[in-house]
Structure formats: structure tokens, C-alpha cells
GROMACS .gro file of C-alpha atoms in nm:
model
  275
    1UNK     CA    1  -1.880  -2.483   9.096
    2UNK     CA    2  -2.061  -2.786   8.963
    3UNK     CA    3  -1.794  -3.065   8.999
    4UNK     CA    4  -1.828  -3.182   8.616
    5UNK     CA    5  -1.776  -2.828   8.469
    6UNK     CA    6  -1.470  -2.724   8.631
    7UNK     CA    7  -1.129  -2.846   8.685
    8UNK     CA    8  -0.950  -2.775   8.975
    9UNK     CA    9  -0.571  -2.713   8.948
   10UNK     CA   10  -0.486  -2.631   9.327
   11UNK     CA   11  -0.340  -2.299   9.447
   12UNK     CA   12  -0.369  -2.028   9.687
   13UNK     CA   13  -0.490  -1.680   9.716
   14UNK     CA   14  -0.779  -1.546   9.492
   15UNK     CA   15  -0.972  -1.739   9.268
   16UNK     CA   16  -0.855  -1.731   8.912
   17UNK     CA   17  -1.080  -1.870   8.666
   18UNK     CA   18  -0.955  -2.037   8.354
   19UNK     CA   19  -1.181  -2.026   8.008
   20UNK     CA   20  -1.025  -2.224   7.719
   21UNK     CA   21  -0.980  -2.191   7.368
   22UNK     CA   22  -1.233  -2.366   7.091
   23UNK     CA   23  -1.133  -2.718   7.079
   24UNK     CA   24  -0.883  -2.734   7.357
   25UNK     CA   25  -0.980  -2.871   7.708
   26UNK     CA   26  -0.894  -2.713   8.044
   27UNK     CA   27  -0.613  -2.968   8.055
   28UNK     CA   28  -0.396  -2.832   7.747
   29UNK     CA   29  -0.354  -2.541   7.979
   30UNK     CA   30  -0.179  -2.714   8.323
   31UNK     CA   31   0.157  -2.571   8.265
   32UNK     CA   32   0.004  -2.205   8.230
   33UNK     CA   33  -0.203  -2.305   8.543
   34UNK     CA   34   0.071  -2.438   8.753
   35UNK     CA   35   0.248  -2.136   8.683
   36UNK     CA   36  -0.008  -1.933   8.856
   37UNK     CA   37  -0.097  -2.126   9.142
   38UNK     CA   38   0.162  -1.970   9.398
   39UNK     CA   39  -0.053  -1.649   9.361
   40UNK     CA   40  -0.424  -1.785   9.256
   41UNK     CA   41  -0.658  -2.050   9.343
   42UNK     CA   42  -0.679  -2.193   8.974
   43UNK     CA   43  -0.995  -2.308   8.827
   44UNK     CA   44  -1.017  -2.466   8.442
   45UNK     CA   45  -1.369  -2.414   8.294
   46UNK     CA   46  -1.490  -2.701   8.093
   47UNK     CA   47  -1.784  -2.571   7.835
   48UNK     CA   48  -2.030  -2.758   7.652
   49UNK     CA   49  -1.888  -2.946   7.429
   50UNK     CA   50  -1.697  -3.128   7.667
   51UNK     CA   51  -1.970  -3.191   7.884
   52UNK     CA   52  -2.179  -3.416   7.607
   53UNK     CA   53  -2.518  -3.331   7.715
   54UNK     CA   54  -2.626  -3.151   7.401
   55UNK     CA   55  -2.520  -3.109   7.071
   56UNK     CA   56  -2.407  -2.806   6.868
   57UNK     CA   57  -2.753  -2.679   6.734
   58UNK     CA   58  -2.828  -2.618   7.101
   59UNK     CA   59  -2.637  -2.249   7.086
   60UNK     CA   60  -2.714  -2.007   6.858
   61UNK     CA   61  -2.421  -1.806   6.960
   62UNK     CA   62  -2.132  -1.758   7.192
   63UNK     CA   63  -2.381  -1.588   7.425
   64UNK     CA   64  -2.539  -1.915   7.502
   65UNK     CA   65  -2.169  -2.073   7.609
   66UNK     CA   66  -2.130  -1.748   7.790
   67UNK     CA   67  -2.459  -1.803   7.998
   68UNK     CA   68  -2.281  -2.129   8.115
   69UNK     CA   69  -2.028  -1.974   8.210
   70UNK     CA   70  -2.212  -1.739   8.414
   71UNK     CA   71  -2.398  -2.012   8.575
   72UNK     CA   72  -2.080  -2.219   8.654
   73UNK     CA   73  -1.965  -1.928   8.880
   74UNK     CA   74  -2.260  -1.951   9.065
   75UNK     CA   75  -2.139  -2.237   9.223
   76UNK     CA   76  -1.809  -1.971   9.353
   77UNK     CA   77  -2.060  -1.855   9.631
   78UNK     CA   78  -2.022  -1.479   9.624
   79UNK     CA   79  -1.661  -1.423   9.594
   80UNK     CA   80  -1.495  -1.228   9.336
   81UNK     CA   81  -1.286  -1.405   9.051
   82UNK     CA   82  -0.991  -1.295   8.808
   83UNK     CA   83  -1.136  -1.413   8.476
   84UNK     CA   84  -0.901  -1.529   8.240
   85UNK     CA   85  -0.994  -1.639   7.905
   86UNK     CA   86  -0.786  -1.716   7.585
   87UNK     CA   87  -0.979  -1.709   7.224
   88UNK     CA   88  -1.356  -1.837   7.286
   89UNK     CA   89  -1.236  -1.836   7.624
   90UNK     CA   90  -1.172  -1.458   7.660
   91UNK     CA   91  -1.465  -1.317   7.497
   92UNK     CA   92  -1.720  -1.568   7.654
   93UNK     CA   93  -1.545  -1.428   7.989
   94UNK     CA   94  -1.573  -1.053   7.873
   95UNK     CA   95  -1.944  -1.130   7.789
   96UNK     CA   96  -1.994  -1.227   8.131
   97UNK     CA   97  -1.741  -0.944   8.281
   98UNK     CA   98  -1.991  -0.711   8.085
   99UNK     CA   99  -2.302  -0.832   8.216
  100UNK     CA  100  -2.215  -0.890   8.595
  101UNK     CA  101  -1.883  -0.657   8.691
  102UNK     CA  102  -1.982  -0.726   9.053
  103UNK     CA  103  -1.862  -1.077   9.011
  104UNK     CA  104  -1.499  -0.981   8.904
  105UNK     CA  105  -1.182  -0.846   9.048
  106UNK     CA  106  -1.055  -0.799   8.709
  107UNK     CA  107  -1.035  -0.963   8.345
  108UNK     CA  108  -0.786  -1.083   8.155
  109UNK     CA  109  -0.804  -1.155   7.792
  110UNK     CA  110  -0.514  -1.380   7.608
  111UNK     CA  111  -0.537  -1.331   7.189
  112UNK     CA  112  -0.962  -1.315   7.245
  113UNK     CA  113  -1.132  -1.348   6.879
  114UNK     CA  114  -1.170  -0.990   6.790
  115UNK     CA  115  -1.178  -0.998   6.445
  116UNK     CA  116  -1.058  -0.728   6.177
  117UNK     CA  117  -1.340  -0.495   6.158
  118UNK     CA  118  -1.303  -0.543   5.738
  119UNK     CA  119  -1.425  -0.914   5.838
  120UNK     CA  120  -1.731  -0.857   6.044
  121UNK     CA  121  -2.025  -0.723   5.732
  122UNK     CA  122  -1.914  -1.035   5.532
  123UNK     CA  123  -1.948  -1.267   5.873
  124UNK     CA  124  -2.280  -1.111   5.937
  125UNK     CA  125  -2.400  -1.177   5.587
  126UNK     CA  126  -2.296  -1.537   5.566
  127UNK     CA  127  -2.476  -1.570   5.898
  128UNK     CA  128  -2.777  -1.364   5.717
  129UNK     CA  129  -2.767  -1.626   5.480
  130UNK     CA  130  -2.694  -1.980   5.641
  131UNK     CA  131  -2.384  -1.990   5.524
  132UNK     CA  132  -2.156  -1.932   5.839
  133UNK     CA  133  -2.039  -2.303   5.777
  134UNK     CA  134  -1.823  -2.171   5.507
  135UNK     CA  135  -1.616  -1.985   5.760
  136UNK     CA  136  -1.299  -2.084   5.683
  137UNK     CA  137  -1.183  -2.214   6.045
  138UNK     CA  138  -1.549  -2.392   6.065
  139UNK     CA  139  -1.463  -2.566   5.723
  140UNK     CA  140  -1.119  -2.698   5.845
  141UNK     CA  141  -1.239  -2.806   6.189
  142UNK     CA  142  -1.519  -3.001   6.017
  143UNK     CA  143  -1.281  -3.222   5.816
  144UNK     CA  144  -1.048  -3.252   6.123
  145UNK     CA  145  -0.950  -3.630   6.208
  146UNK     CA  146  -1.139  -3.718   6.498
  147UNK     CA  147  -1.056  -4.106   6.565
  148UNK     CA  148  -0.742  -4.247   6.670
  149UNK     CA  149  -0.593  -4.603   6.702
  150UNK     CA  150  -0.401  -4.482   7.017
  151UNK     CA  151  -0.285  -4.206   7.216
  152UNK     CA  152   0.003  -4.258   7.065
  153UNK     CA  153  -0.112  -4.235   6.676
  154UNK     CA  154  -0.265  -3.911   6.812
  155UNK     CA  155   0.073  -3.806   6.933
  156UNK     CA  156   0.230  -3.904   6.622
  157UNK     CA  157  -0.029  -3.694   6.425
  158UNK     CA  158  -0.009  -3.357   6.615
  159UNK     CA  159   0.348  -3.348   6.720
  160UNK     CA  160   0.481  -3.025   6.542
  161UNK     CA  161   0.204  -2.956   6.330
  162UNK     CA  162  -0.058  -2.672   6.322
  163UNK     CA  163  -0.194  -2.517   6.626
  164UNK     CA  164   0.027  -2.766   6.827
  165UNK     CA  165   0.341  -2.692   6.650
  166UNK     CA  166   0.543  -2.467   6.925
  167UNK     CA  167   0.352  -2.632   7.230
  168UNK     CA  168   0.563  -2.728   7.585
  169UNK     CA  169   0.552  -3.063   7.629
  170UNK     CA  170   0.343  -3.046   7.929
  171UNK     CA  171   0.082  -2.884   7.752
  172UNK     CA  172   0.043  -3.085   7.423
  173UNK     CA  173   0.045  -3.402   7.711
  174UNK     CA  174  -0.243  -3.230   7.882
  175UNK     CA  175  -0.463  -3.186   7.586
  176UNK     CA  176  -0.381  -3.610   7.457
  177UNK     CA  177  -0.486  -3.595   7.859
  178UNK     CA  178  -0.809  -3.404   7.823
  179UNK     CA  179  -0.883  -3.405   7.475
  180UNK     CA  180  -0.920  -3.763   7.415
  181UNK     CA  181  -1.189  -4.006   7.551
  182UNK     CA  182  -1.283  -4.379   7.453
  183UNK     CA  183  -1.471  -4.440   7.135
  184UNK     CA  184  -1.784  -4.642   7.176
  185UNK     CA  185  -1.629  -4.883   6.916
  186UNK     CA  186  -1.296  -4.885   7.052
  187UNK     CA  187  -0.982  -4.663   7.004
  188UNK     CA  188  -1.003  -4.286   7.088
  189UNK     CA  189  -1.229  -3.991   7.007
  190UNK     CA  190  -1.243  -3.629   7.055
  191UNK     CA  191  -1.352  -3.489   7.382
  192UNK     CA  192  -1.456  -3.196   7.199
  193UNK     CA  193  -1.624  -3.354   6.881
  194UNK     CA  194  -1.511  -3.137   6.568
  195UNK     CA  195  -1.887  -3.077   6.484
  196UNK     CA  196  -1.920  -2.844   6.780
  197UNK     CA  197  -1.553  -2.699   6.708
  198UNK     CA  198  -1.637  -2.604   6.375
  199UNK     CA  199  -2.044  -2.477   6.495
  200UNK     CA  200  -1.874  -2.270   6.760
  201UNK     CA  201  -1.587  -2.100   6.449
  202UNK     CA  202  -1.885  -2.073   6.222
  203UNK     CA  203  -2.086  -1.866   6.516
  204UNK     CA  204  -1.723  -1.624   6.567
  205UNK     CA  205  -1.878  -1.330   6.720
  206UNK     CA  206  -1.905  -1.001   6.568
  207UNK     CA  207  -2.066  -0.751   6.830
  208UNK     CA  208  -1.673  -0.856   7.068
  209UNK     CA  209  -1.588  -0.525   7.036
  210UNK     CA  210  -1.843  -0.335   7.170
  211UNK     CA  211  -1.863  -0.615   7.461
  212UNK     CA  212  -1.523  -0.395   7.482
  213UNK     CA  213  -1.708  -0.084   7.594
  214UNK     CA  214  -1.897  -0.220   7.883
  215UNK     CA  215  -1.644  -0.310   8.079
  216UNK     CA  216  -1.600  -0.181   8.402
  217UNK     CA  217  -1.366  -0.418   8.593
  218UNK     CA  218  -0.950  -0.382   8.559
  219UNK     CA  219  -0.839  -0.507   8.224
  220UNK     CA  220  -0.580  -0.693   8.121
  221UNK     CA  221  -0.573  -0.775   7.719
  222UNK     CA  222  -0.255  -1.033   7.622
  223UNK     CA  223  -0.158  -1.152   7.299
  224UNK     CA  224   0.135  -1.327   7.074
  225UNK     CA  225   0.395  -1.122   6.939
  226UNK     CA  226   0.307  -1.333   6.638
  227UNK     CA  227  -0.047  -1.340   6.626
  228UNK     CA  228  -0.257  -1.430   6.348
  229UNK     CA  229  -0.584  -1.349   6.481
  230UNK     CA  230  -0.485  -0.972   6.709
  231UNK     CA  231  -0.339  -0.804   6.371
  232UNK     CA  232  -0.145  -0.488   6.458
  233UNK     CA  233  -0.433  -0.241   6.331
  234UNK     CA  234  -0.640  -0.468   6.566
  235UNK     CA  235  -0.367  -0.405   6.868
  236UNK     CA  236  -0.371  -0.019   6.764
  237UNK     CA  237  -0.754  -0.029   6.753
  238UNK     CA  238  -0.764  -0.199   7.110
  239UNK     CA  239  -0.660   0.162   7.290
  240UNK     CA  240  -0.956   0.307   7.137
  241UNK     CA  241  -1.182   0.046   7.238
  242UNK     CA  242  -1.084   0.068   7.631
  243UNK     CA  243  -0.854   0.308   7.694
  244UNK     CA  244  -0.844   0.187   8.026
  245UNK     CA  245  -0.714  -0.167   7.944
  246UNK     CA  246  -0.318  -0.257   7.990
  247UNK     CA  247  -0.200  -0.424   7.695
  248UNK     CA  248   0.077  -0.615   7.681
  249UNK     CA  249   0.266  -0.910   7.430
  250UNK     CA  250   0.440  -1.214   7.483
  251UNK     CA  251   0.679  -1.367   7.268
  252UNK     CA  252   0.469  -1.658   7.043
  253UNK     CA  253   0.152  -1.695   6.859
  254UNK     CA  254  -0.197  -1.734   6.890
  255UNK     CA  255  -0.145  -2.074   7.129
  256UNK     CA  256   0.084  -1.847   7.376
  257UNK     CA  257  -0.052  -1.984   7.696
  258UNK     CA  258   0.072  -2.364   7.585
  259UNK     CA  259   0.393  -2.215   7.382
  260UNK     CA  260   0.483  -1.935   7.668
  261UNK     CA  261   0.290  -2.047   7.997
  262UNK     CA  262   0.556  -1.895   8.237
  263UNK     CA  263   0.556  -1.575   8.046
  264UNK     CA  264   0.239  -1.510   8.046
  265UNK     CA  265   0.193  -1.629   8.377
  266UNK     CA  266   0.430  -1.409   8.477
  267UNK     CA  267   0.247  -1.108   8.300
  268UNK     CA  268  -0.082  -1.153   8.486
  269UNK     CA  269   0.077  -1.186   8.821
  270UNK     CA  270   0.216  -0.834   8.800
  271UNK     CA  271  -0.073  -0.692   8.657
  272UNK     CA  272  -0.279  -0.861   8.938
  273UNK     CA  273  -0.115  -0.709   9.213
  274UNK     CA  274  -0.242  -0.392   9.138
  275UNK     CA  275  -0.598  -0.538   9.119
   0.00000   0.00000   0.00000
């Protein structure tokens, strides 16, 4: 894998690789990775954004993260991976376990953005229109804060609050870790610069589901007991979309990868060894 786009967290066994959330670097999820390196060779993806070669007008959707995705395991050779991604992470992962199954052992997808189905004609029309900056999550990730004094102001502002709020330490460390980079001007930036957070909500997919039906590889769908975005009719809809998936829930939200890492660790490893 190209050495820029990829972040190795040691391990043993099969590869496992790792395809974040929007707006978190591979580096929020360490404790979830550690957790799985006694049974996985663990591999954190790092997409665009992070990589600050282009800006956000160069995707059009997730499909174009998903290509580099698909490229980036080129670099594997030709062994078979686990995929595993959470939100943007696990449906740019099932886009790619859809298009080449010969490249996976199996798939696993933690709280992946499948909408409500009552969402999806309204998304589609705001796209219609030029509007799909009005998405609400694109709207609030556009007037995120994005410079800090310090580390430790950034600490100060996150601790306990939104998305971050139930975090283990070790994972709200690794995403100050990851997350942050030096501002030309001094103090601290974004690693993933809000603009592309909030072009990559405003682009939320709406054709997920049926990614659902083309795949042909053991499945493995996770998600929060308290999950805002995998609504139960969602959950319930999910055995009619593959039938052939295992589902199962962990205890937390959204974030339960940083708020449950062993759990869920623990989930995937039993599912895996019948992969």
C-alpha cells in the first residue's frame, strides 16, 4: 500500500483493513485497532482529505473516495483483506466489496450511512438542485472551528462534547494525534479541513442500499445500540436487504468503535473465524 495512504498498526494473521469515518483520521481508531491485532494484520486507510493533494470539488461523490480506496489495495499484492469500514468508511468499503469480491475475505460494516429511505427523494432533489450544502451535517461541519492555539485548547474544546462525548481516552488522544497538523501561520489546523468534511456530508450517498445487493463476500453489519443514523426500521430493513448478512449491536452510539473498541473488536473476531 502506498506508504502515505495507509497506517500501519502492527498485528498478525490476515490483513484487516481499516476505513474511517468523515472527519476522523485512522488514528482516532488505535484502541479499536490494537484490539484486533492478536488476530489481524491491521491497516488504517487514510482518504483524501488527509492526504492534501486536492481539494473537495475534486469528487463528485463517494464513488470517487471509493476508487481510492480500491487503488490503495493495490499496493496489498494479491492477497485477500477483511474490510472494515465505519460511516463513510463502511460504504466506501462496500462500494469496493461490490465491485471486486475477489479481493475480500469478508466485509464488515460498523453504523455505515444508510439513510432512512423517507430521506433519500429529498437528498436527491437538493442534489438535483445544488443545494446538497444545506444538508444539515454539511451545514454544521462547515461552521466547525478549525484553528487552535494548542493541542491543548483543542482538548479543552472537544472533551465531552458532541461526537467525542463518550470517547476512551486513547481514542479522543489519537484523533488530537492524527487530526491536527501545524497551521502555516502558527498554532494548529485540521488534518481533515471542514470544507471537505462538510463536501463529503453534503455528497451522503443514496444508491448504499442497493450497493447492499451486490454483495457476495461474508457480511458482517455492526452498529450502536444507540444509534442515530441505523434507526430501528433501518436495522429491520437491513434483513431484507442481505439476508445473508449477520447483524449484530454493541452497546453505544454512532462513534462505537472509539466509545466500545474492545466490544466491537471482540464482535468481529468471532464472526471472522468463520470467514
Amino acid at each position: 500500500m502506498h506508504p502515505t495512504n495507509h497506517l500501519a498498526f502492527g498485528g498478525q494473521g490476515p490483513i484487516l483493513h481499516l476505513a474511517p469515518a468523515n472527519g476522523f483520521p485512522p488514528e482516532t481508531y488505535r484502541p479499536f485497532a490494537e484490539a484486533l491485532t492478536p488476530h489481524f494484520r491491521v491497516i488504517g486507510h487514510r482518504p483524501r482529505p488527509l492526504r492534501g493533494t486536492h481539494p473537495p470539488a475534486s469528487i463528485s461523490s463517494w464513488h470517487d473516495l471509493a476508487a481510492d480506496l480500491s487503488t490503495d489495495l493495490d499496493y496489498l499484492g494479491n492477497e485477500r483483506i477483511i474490510g472494515v469500514g465505519h460511516s463513510l468508511g463502511g460504504i466506501l468499503s462496500l462500494y469496493c466489496a461490490a465491485r471486486q469480491p475477489e479481493r475480500f475475505r469478508g466485509l464488515v460494516l460498523i453504523d455505515p450511512v444508510l439513510l432512512p429511505h423517507l430521506l433519500l427523494p429529498a437528498l436527491w432533489l437538493m442534489r438535483k438542485r445544488g443545494l446538497q450544502h444545506y444538508f444539515p451535517l454539511a451545514r454544521g461541519a462547515a461552521r466547525r472551528r478549525d484553528r487552535f492555539a494548542s493541542h491543548d485548547e483543542a482538548r479543552t474544546r472537544y472533551t465531552g462534547r458532541g461526537a467525542f462525548a463518550n470517547f476512551v481516552p486513547a481514542a479522543f488522544d489519537g484523533y488530537l494525534e492524527g487530526g491536527l497538523r501545524p497551521a502555516p501561520d502558527g498554532g494548529f489546523e485540521l488534518a481533515w479541513p471542514r470544507a471537505w468534511e462538510s463536501h463529503i456530508f453534503g455528497l451522503a450517498p443514496i444508491d448504499a442500499w442497493n450497493a447492499l445487493r451486490h454483495i457476495h463476500v461474508p457480511l458482517l453489519i455492526i452498529r450502536g445500540t444507540e444509534s442515530d443514523l441505523i434507526i430501528d426500521r433501518s436495522w429491520v430493513e437491513l434483513q431484507r436487504y442481505a439476508p445473508h448478512a449477520h447483524l449484530a449491536e454493541v452497546a453505544g452510539g454512532h462513534m462505537v468503535p472509539m466509545e466500545q473498541p474492545e466490544g466491537v473488536a471482540e464482535v468481529i473476531a468471532a464472526w471472522a473465524q468463520g470467514v
